[in-house]
mmCIF file of C-alpha atoms in Angstrom:
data_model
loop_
_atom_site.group_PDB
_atom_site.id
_atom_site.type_symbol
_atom_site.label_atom_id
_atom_site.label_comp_id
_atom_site.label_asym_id
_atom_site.label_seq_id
_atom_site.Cartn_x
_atom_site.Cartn_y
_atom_site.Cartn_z
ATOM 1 C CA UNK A 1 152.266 192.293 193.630
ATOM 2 C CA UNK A 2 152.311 195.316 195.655
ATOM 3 C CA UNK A 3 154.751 195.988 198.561
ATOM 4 C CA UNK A 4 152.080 197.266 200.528
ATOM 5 C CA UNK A 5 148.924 195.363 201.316
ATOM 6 C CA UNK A 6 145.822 196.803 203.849
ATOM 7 C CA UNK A 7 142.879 195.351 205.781
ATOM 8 C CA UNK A 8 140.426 197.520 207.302
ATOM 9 C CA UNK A 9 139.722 196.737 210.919
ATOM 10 C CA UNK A 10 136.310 197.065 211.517
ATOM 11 C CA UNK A 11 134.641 193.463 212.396
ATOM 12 C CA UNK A 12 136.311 190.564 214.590
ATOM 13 C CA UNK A 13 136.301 188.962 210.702
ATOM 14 C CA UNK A 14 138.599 191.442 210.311
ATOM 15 C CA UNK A 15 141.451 190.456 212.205
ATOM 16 C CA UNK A 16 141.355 186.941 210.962
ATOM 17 C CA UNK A 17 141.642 188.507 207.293
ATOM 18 C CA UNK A 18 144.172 190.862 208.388
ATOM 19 C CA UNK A 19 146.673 187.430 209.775
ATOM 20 C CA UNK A 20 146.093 185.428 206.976
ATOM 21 C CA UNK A 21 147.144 188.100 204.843
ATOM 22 C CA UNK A 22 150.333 188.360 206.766
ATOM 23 C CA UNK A 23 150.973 185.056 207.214
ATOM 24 C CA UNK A 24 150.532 184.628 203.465
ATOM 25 C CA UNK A 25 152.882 187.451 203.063
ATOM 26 C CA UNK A 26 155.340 185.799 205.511
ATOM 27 C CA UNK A 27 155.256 182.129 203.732
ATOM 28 C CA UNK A 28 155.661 184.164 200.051
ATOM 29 C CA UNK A 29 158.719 186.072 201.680
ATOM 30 C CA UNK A 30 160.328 182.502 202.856
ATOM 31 C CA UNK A 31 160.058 183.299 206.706
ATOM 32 C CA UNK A 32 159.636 179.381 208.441
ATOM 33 C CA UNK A 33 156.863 178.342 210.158
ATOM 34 C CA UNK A 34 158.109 179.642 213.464
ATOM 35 C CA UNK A 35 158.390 183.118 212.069
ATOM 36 C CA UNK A 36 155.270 183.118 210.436
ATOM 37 C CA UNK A 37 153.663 182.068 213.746
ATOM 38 C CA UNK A 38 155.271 184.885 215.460
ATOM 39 C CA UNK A 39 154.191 187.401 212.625
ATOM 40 C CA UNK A 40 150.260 186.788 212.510
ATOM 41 C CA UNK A 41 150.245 186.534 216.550
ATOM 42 C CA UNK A 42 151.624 190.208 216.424
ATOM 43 C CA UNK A 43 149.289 191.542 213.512
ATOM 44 C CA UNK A 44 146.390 189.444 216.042
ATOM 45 C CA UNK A 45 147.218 191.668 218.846
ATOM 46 C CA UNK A 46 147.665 194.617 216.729
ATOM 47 C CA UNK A 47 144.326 194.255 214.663
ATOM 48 C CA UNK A 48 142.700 193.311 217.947
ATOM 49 C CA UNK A 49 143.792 196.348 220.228
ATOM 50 C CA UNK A 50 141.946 198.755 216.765
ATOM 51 C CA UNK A 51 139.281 196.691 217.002
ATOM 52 C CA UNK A 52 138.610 196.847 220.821
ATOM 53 C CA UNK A 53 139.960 200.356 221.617
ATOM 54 C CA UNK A 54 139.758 202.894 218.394
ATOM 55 C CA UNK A 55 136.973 200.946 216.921
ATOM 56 C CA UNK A 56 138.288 200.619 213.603
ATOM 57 C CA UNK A 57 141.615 201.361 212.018
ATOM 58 C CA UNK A 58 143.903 199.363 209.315
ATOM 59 C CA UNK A 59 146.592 196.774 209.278
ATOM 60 C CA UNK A 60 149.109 196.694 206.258
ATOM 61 C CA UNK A 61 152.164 194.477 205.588
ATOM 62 C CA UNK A 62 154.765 195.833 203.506
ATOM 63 C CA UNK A 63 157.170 194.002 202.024
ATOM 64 C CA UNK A 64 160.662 196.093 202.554
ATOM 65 C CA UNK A 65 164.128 195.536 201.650
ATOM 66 C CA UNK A 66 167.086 197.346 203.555
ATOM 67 C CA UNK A 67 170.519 196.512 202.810
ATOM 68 C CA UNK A 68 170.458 193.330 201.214
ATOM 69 C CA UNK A 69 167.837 191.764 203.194
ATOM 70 C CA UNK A 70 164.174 191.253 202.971
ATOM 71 C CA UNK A 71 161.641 191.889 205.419
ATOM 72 C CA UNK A 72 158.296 191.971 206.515
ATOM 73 C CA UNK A 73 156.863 195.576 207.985
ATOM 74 C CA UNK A 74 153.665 195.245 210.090
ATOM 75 C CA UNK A 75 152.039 198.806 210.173
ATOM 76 C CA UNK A 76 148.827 198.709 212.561
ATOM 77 C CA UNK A 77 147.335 202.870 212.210
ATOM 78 C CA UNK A 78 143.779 204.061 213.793
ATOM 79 C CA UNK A 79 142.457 207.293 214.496
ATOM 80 C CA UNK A 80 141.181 206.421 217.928
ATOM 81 C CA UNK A 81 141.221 208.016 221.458
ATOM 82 C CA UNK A 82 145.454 207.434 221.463
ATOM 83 C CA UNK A 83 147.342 206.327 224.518
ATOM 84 C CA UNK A 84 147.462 208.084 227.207
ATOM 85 C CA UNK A 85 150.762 206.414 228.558
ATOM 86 C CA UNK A 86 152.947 204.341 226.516
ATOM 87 C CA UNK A 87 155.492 203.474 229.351
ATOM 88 C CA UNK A 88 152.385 201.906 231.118
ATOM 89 C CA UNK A 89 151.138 200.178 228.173
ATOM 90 C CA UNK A 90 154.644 198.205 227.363
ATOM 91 C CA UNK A 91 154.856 196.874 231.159
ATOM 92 C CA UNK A 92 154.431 193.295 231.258
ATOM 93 C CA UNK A 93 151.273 192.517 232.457
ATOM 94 C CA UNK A 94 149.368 195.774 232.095
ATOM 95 C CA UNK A 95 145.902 195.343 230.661
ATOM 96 C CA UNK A 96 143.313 197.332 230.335
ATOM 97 C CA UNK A 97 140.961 194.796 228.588
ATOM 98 C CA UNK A 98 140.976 191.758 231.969
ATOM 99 C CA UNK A 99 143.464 189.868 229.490
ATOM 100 C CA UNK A 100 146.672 188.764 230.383
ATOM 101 C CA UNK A 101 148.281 191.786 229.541
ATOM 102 C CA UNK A 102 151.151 190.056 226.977
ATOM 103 C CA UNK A 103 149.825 192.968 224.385
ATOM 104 C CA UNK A 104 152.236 195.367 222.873
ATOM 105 C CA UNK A 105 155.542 194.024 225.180
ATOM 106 C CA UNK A 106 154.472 190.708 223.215
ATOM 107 C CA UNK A 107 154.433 191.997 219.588
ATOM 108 C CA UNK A 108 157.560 193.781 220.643
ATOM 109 C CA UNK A 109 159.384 190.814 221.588
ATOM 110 C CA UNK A 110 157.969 188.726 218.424
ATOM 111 C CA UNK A 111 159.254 191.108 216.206
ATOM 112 C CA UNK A 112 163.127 192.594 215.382
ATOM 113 C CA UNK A 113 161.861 196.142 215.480
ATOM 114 C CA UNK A 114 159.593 198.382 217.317
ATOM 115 C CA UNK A 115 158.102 201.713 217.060
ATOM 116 C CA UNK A 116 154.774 203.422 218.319
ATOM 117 C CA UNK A 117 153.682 206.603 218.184
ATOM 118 C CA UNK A 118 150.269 207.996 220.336
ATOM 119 C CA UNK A 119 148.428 211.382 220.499
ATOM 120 C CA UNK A 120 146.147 212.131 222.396
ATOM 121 C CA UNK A 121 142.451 212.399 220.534
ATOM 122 C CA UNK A 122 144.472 211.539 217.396
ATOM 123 C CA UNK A 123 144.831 207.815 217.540
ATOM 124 C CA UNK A 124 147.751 205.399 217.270
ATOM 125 C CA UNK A 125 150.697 204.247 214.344
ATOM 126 C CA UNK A 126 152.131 201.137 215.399
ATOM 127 C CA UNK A 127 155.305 199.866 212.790
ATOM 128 C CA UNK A 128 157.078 196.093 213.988
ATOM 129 C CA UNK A 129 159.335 194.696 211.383
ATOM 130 C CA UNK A 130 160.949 191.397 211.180
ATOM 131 C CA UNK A 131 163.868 190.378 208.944
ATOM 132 C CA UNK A 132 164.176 187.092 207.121
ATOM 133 C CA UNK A 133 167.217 185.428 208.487
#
């Protein structure tokens, strides 16, 4: 199999393709139940946030190895409007949607690592990795 695995974001359907792939992923990897829980609730939020603001984007799992261990690597990439203000959008609570606002702080504190990047007009690339223990 591939390390690197995609699912267009275009339909709600979407993001239920695009967590069962990763949780599949996950299981095949050896990450426990817990972990696998906390894996497709991040790629949910991810896939969700393309799907409701940049209308369509992609979610990929990679399957990455760094120094003797093995991990999963979320990757969630759109070419939507961007975010305007990062800071403001990994404050607890913040939403811009009505919703509780657990968002990006949540997939940040599911996962081991955490990197966005935002431009303006450009869209968003999203990367959250977490390491089998």
């Amino acid at each position: 199999m591939d390390n690197q695995s995609c699912v267009k974001i275009v339909t709600e359907w979407d993001i239920v393709a695009a967590r069962q792939l990763g949780r599949n992923v996950a299981k095949e990897l050896g990450f426990g139940t817990v972990d696998q829980a906390r894996i497709t609730t991040a790629i949910s939020e991810l896939a969700r946030n393309i799907y409701l603001y940049a209308g369509q984007g992609q979610i990929c799992i990679e399957r990455i190895s760094e120094f003797g261990r093995q991990g999963l690597k979320i990757i969630a990439i759109d070419n939507g409007p961007g975010i305007p203000d990062i800071r403001k959008v990994m404050e607890d609570g913040f939403s811009t949607s009505g919703g509780l606002g657990a968002g990006l702080p949540g997939v940040k504190r599911l996962m081991d690592e955490f990197n966005i990047h935002s431009s303006k007009g450009e869209g968003t690339d999203i990367q959250a990795v977490k390491w089998l223990r």
